[in-house]
Amino acid sequence: MSVGFRAFFAAVLVALSTLASVPAVAGTLQCAPFARQQSGIDLHGNANSWWGQAEGRYDRGHEPQVGAVLSFASSRSMPVGHVAMVSKVVNAREVLLTHANWSYRGGIERNVRAVDVSPNNDWTDVRVWYGPTGDLGLRSNRANGFIYAHAPKAAPVLIAAADTSGPALRAAF
């Protein structure tokens, strides 16, 4: 083997070993940063952590609203969950979602159908448009609910009824 060939071969091995240490998702658009950018909801980490992180920081619920993020639970097919922003409410059981990394690795899909198929109409079981089939996906996906892009409303403050029977208060009325 010539010295030049050995140097070239060594350089190729170094390059390949460097590539092997880079995660497979490097450079691939993920759902969480995309949902954060689209919705303004400032949560970080894997999608499956958003529902818990939102508690006390953002209102959460089971009614779709434009701009809210639908939080999908972890599952065997989605170990880190999924998040998608509601771009339009069609009716109480159907919305259009804008999200990344669902039908196509790193792909963005805008205004795709999602249908609530939960028995209690509470968005805990959802079927979502899947590009390769050109229709709703074959399986439903467990969801936590919606994270709304505003801070939770403060709990109402209860004010005790004033005793108006005393002489000082009676005179004020």
PDB file of C-alpha atoms in Angstrom:
ATOM      1  CA  MET A   1       0.000   0.000   0.000  1.00  0.00           C
ATOM      2  CA  SER A   2       1.370   3.408  -0.880  1.00  0.00           C
ATOM      3  CA  VAL A   3       1.726   6.142   1.735  1.00  0.00           C
ATOM      4  CA  GLY A   4      -0.773   8.337  -0.127  1.00  0.00           C
ATOM      5  CA  PHE A   5      -3.387   5.580  -0.203  1.00  0.00           C
ATOM      6  CA  ARG A   6      -2.870   4.842   3.521  1.00  0.00           C
ATOM      7  CA  ALA A   7      -3.353   8.528   4.366  1.00  0.00           C
ATOM      8  CA  PHE A   8      -6.513   8.656   2.243  1.00  0.00           C
ATOM      9  CA  PHE A   9      -7.846   5.440   3.813  1.00  0.00           C
ATOM     10  CA  ALA A  10      -7.101   6.775   7.338  1.00  0.00           C
ATOM     11  CA  ALA A  11      -8.904  10.035   6.528  1.00  0.00           C
ATOM     12  CA  VAL A  12     -11.948   8.111   5.289  1.00  0.00           C
ATOM     13  CA  LEU A  13     -12.007   6.011   8.480  1.00  0.00           C
ATOM     14  CA  VAL A  14     -11.821   9.130  10.652  1.00  0.00           C
ATOM     15  CA  ALA A  15     -14.635  10.753   8.670  1.00  0.00           C
ATOM     16  CA  LEU A  16     -16.816   7.647   8.940  1.00  0.00           C
ATOM     17  CA  SER A  17     -16.223   7.312  12.684  1.00  0.00           C
ATOM     18  CA  THR A  18     -17.215  10.959  13.126  1.00  0.00           C
ATOM     19  CA  LEU A  19     -20.426  10.410  11.160  1.00  0.00           C
ATOM     20  CA  ALA A  20     -21.288   7.346  13.231  1.00  0.00           C
ATOM     21  CA  SER A  21     -21.327   9.456  16.397  1.00  0.00           C
ATOM     22  CA  VAL A  22     -23.811  12.011  15.010  1.00  0.00           C
ATOM     23  CA  PRO A  23     -27.412  11.214  15.973  1.00  0.00           C
ATOM     24  CA  ALA A  24     -29.617  10.050  13.121  1.00  0.00           C
ATOM     25  CA  VAL A  25     -31.990  12.973  13.674  1.00  0.00           C
ATOM     26  CA  ALA A  26     -29.329  15.653  13.288  1.00  0.00           C
ATOM     27  CA  GLY A  27     -30.596  18.243  10.858  1.00  0.00           C
ATOM     28  CA  THR A  28     -34.111  16.755  10.778  1.00  0.00           C
ATOM     29  CA  LEU A  29     -36.921  19.109  11.723  1.00  0.00           C
ATOM     30  CA  GLN A  30     -38.662  17.805  14.842  1.00  0.00           C
ATOM     31  CA  CYS A  31     -42.230  18.452  15.990  1.00  0.00           C
ATOM     32  CA  ALA A  32     -41.444  20.156  19.321  1.00  0.00           C
ATOM     33  CA  PRO A  33     -39.288  23.070  18.088  1.00  0.00           C
ATOM     34  CA  PHE A  34     -41.650  23.547  15.147  1.00  0.00           C
ATOM     35  CA  ALA A  35     -44.731  23.639  17.430  1.00  0.00           C
ATOM     36  CA  ARG A  36     -42.948  26.084  19.745  1.00  0.00           C
ATOM     37  CA  GLN A  37     -42.151  28.389  16.806  1.00  0.00           C
ATOM     38  CA  GLN A  38     -45.668  28.205  15.350  1.00  0.00           C
ATOM     39  CA  SER A  39     -47.636  28.531  18.604  1.00  0.00           C
ATOM     40  CA  GLY A  40     -45.437  30.724  20.792  1.00  0.00           C
ATOM     41  CA  ILE A  41     -45.753  28.167  23.608  1.00  0.00           C
ATOM     42  CA  ASP A  42     -42.331  28.252  25.216  1.00  0.00           C
ATOM     43  CA  LEU A  43     -41.813  24.641  26.267  1.00  0.00           C
ATOM     44  CA  HIS A  44     -38.710  22.584  25.522  1.00  0.00           C
ATOM     45  CA  GLY A  45     -37.675  18.948  25.452  1.00  0.00           C
ATOM     46  CA  ASN A  46     -39.398  15.943  23.978  1.00  0.00           C
ATOM     47  CA  ALA A  47     -43.037  16.268  23.033  1.00  0.00           C
ATOM     48  CA  ASN A  48     -44.082  13.722  25.673  1.00  0.00           C
ATOM     49  CA  SER A  49     -42.925  16.145  28.398  1.00  0.00           C
ATOM     50  CA  TRP A  50     -44.939  19.150  27.202  1.00  0.00           C
ATOM     51  CA  TRP A  51     -48.220  18.267  28.929  1.00  0.00           C
ATOM     52  CA  GLY A  52     -46.565  18.043  32.344  1.00  0.00           C
ATOM     53  CA  GLN A  53     -44.376  21.101  31.739  1.00  0.00           C
ATOM     54  CA  ALA A  54     -47.439  23.157  30.799  1.00  0.00           C
ATOM     55  CA  GLU A  55     -49.116  22.619  34.182  1.00  0.00           C
ATOM     56  CA  GLY A  56     -49.181  25.958  35.985  1.00  0.00           C
ATOM     57  CA  ARG A  57     -47.568  27.787  33.060  1.00  0.00           C
ATOM     58  CA  TYR A  58     -50.259  27.461  30.388  1.00  0.00           C
ATOM     59  CA  ASP A  59     -53.938  26.596  30.464  1.00  0.00           C
ATOM     60  CA  ARG A  60     -54.694  23.040  29.397  1.00  0.00           C
ATOM     61  CA  GLY A  61     -57.961  21.464  28.382  1.00  0.00           C
ATOM     62  CA  HIS A  62     -59.951  19.320  26.002  1.00  0.00           C
ATOM     63  CA  GLU A  63     -61.546  21.917  23.716  1.00  0.00           C
ATOM     64  CA  PRO A  64     -59.785  22.735  20.456  1.00  0.00           C
ATOM     65  CA  GLN A  65     -58.775  26.352  19.879  1.00  0.00           C
ATOM     66  CA  VAL A  66     -56.782  27.955  17.074  1.00  0.00           C
ATOM     67  CA  GLY A  67     -53.164  28.353  18.177  1.00  0.00           C
ATOM     68  CA  ALA A  68     -53.385  25.643  20.846  1.00  0.00           C
ATOM     69  CA  VAL A  69     -51.012  22.702  20.768  1.00  0.00           C
ATOM     70  CA  LEU A  70     -52.459  19.198  20.732  1.00  0.00           C
ATOM     71  CA  SER A  71     -50.250  17.050  22.951  1.00  0.00           C
ATOM     72  CA  PHE A  72     -50.004  13.372  21.991  1.00  0.00           C
ATOM     73  CA  ALA A  73     -48.990  10.824  24.619  1.00  0.00           C
ATOM     74  CA  SER A  74     -46.052   8.461  24.278  1.00  0.00           C
ATOM     75  CA  SER A  75     -46.811   5.143  22.643  1.00  0.00           C
ATOM     76  CA  ARG A  76     -44.929   2.243  21.144  1.00  0.00           C
ATOM     77  CA  SER A  77     -44.996   3.907  17.735  1.00  0.00           C
ATOM     78  CA  MET A  78     -44.301   7.388  19.186  1.00  0.00           C
ATOM     79  CA  PRO A  79     -41.972   6.885  22.183  1.00  0.00           C
ATOM     80  CA  VAL A  80     -41.324  10.623  22.591  1.00  0.00           C
ATOM     81  CA  GLY A  81     -44.921  11.660  21.853  1.00  0.00           C
ATOM     82  CA  HIS A  82     -45.881  14.348  19.370  1.00  0.00           C
ATOM     83  CA  VAL A  83     -47.130  17.943  19.413  1.00  0.00           C
ATOM     84  CA  ALA A  84     -49.057  19.776  16.697  1.00  0.00           C
ATOM     85  CA  MET A  85     -50.597  23.249  16.498  1.00  0.00           C
ATOM     86  CA  VAL A  86     -54.286  23.732  15.750  1.00  0.00           C
ATOM     87  CA  SER A  87     -54.540  25.943  12.667  1.00  0.00           C
ATOM     88  CA  LYS A  88     -58.339  25.761  12.302  1.00  0.00           C
ATOM     89  CA  VAL A  89     -61.283  24.383  14.261  1.00  0.00           C
ATOM     90  CA  VAL A  90     -63.665  22.744  11.794  1.00  0.00           C
ATOM     91  CA  ASN A  91     -66.110  21.610  14.483  1.00  0.00           C
ATOM     92  CA  ALA A  92     -66.031  20.173  18.014  1.00  0.00           C
ATOM     93  CA  ARG A  93     -64.630  16.857  16.723  1.00  0.00           C
ATOM     94  CA  GLU A  94     -62.430  17.929  13.820  1.00  0.00           C
ATOM     95  CA  VAL A  95     -59.519  20.343  13.506  1.00  0.00           C
ATOM     96  CA  LEU A  96     -56.804  21.151  11.018  1.00  0.00           C
ATOM     97  CA  LEU A  97     -53.259  20.755  12.335  1.00  0.00           C
ATOM     98  CA  THR A  98     -49.948  22.248  11.321  1.00  0.00           C
ATOM     99  CA  HIS A  99     -47.032  20.079  12.415  1.00  0.00           C
ATOM    100  CA  ALA A 100     -43.653  18.617  11.554  1.00  0.00           C
ATOM    101  CA  ASN A 101     -42.201  15.136  11.352  1.00  0.00           C
ATOM    102  CA  TRP A 102     -45.459  13.168  11.097  1.00  0.00           C
ATOM    103  CA  SER A 103     -46.040  11.695   7.625  1.00  0.00           C
ATOM    104  CA  TYR A 104     -42.526  12.319   6.362  1.00  0.00           C
ATOM    105  CA  ARG A 105     -39.289  12.482   8.301  1.00  0.00           C
ATOM    106  CA  GLY A 106     -38.595  16.162   8.927  1.00  0.00           C
ATOM    107  CA  GLY A 107     -41.498  17.215   6.695  1.00  0.00           C
ATOM    108  CA  ILE A 108     -43.916  20.030   7.484  1.00  0.00           C
ATOM    109  CA  GLU A 109     -47.639  19.541   6.941  1.00  0.00           C
ATOM    110  CA  ARG A 110     -50.038  22.461   7.101  1.00  0.00           C
ATOM    111  CA  ASN A 111     -53.790  22.300   7.631  1.00  0.00           C
ATOM    112  CA  VAL A 112     -54.155  18.522   7.751  1.00  0.00           C
ATOM    113  CA  ARG A 113     -57.212  16.817   9.264  1.00  0.00           C
ATOM    114  CA  ALA A 114     -57.335  15.446  12.774  1.00  0.00           C
ATOM    115  CA  VAL A 115     -60.501  13.844  14.108  1.00  0.00           C
ATOM    116  CA  ASP A 116     -61.458  13.154  17.711  1.00  0.00           C
ATOM    117  CA  VAL A 117     -62.496   9.499  17.906  1.00  0.00           C
ATOM    118  CA  SER A 118     -62.582   9.282  21.707  1.00  0.00           C
ATOM    119  CA  PRO A 119     -65.768   7.797  23.190  1.00  0.00           C
ATOM    120  CA  ASN A 120     -66.199  10.780  25.541  1.00  0.00           C
ATOM    121  CA  ASN A 121     -65.584  13.452  22.866  1.00  0.00           C
ATOM    122  CA  ASP A 122     -62.599  14.751  24.859  1.00  0.00           C
ATOM    123  CA  TRP A 123     -59.742  14.547  22.334  1.00  0.00           C
ATOM    124  CA  THR A 124     -57.966  11.723  24.170  1.00  0.00           C
ATOM    125  CA  ASP A 125     -58.022   9.472  21.091  1.00  0.00           C
ATOM    126  CA  VAL A 126     -57.268  11.096  17.733  1.00  0.00           C
ATOM    127  CA  ARG A 127     -56.834  10.020  14.117  1.00  0.00           C
ATOM    128  CA  VAL A 128     -54.572  12.247  12.017  1.00  0.00           C
ATOM    129  CA  TRP A 129     -54.097  12.678   8.260  1.00  0.00           C
ATOM    130  CA  TYR A 130     -51.211  10.527   7.030  1.00  0.00           C
ATOM    131  CA  GLY A 131     -49.660  11.613   3.742  1.00  0.00           C
ATOM    132  CA  PRO A 132     -48.538   8.228   2.363  1.00  0.00           C
ATOM    133  CA  THR A 133     -52.119   6.891   2.473  1.00  0.00           C
ATOM    134  CA  GLY A 134     -53.786  10.171   1.480  1.00  0.00           C
ATOM    135  CA  ASP A 135     -56.296   9.762   4.311  1.00  0.00           C
ATOM    136  CA  LEU A 136     -56.581   9.583   8.073  1.00  0.00           C
ATOM    137  CA  GLY A 137     -54.075   7.165   9.562  1.00  0.00           C
ATOM    138  CA  LEU A 138     -55.175   3.587  10.107  1.00  0.00           C
ATOM    139  CA  ARG A 139     -54.713   3.766  13.875  1.00  0.00           C
ATOM    140  CA  SER A 140     -55.758   6.299  16.440  1.00  0.00           C
ATOM    141  CA  ASN A 141     -53.301   8.005  18.772  1.00  0.00           C
ATOM    142  CA  ARG A 142     -53.685   8.689  22.481  1.00  0.00           C
ATOM    143  CA  ALA A 143     -53.620  12.389  23.297  1.00  0.00           C
ATOM    144  CA  ASN A 144     -53.404  14.339  26.539  1.00  0.00           C
ATOM    145  CA  GLY A 145     -55.373  17.348  25.347  1.00  0.00           C
ATOM    146  CA  PHE A 146     -54.693  20.918  24.282  1.00  0.00           C
ATOM    147  CA  ILE A 147     -52.135  23.365  25.652  1.00  0.00           C
ATOM    148  CA  TYR A 148     -53.376  26.920  25.170  1.00  0.00           C
ATOM    149  CA  ALA A 149     -50.989  29.759  24.349  1.00  0.00           C
ATOM    150  CA  HIS A 150     -51.812  31.816  27.431  1.00  0.00           C
ATOM    151  CA  ALA A 151     -51.025  31.625  31.110  1.00  0.00           C
ATOM    152  CA  PRO A 152     -53.562  29.949  33.368  1.00  0.00           C
ATOM    153  CA  LYS A 153     -56.244  32.156  34.768  1.00  0.00           C
ATOM    154  CA  ALA A 154     -55.777  32.974  38.418  1.00  0.00           C
ATOM    155  CA  ALA A 155     -58.097  31.172  40.788  1.00  0.00           C
ATOM    156  CA  PRO A 156     -60.976  33.413  41.826  1.00  0.00           C
ATOM    157  CA  VAL A 157     -60.498  35.130  45.152  1.00  0.00           C
ATOM    158  CA  LEU A 158     -63.377  34.567  47.499  1.00  0.00           C
ATOM    159  CA  ILE A 159     -64.314  37.614  49.542  1.00  0.00           C
ATOM    160  CA  ALA A 160     -66.234  37.006  52.699  1.00  0.00           C
ATOM    161  CA  ALA A 161     -69.538  38.824  52.901  1.00  0.00           C
ATOM    162  CA  ALA A 162     -69.261  41.955  55.000  1.00  0.00           C
ATOM    163  CA  ASP A 163     -71.246  42.168  58.204  1.00  0.00           C
ATOM    164  CA  THR A 164     -73.462  45.208  57.575  1.00  0.00           C
ATOM    165  CA  SER A 165     -75.275  44.932  60.880  1.00  0.00           C
ATOM    166  CA  GLY A 166     -72.642  46.817  62.896  1.00  0.00           C
ATOM    167  CA  PRO A 167     -73.093  50.569  63.583  1.00  0.00           C
ATOM    168  CA  ALA A 168     -69.995  51.706  61.631  1.00  0.00           C
ATOM    169  CA  LEU A 169     -70.854  49.778  58.489  1.00  0.00           C
ATOM    170  CA  ARG A 170     -74.575  50.577  58.658  1.00  0.00           C
ATOM    171  CA  ALA A 171     -73.787  54.273  58.518  1.00  0.00           C
ATOM    172  CA  ALA A 172     -71.609  53.827  55.438  1.00  0.00           C
ATOM    173  CA  PHE A 173     -74.454  52.331  53.412  1.00  0.00           C
TER     174      PHE A 173
END
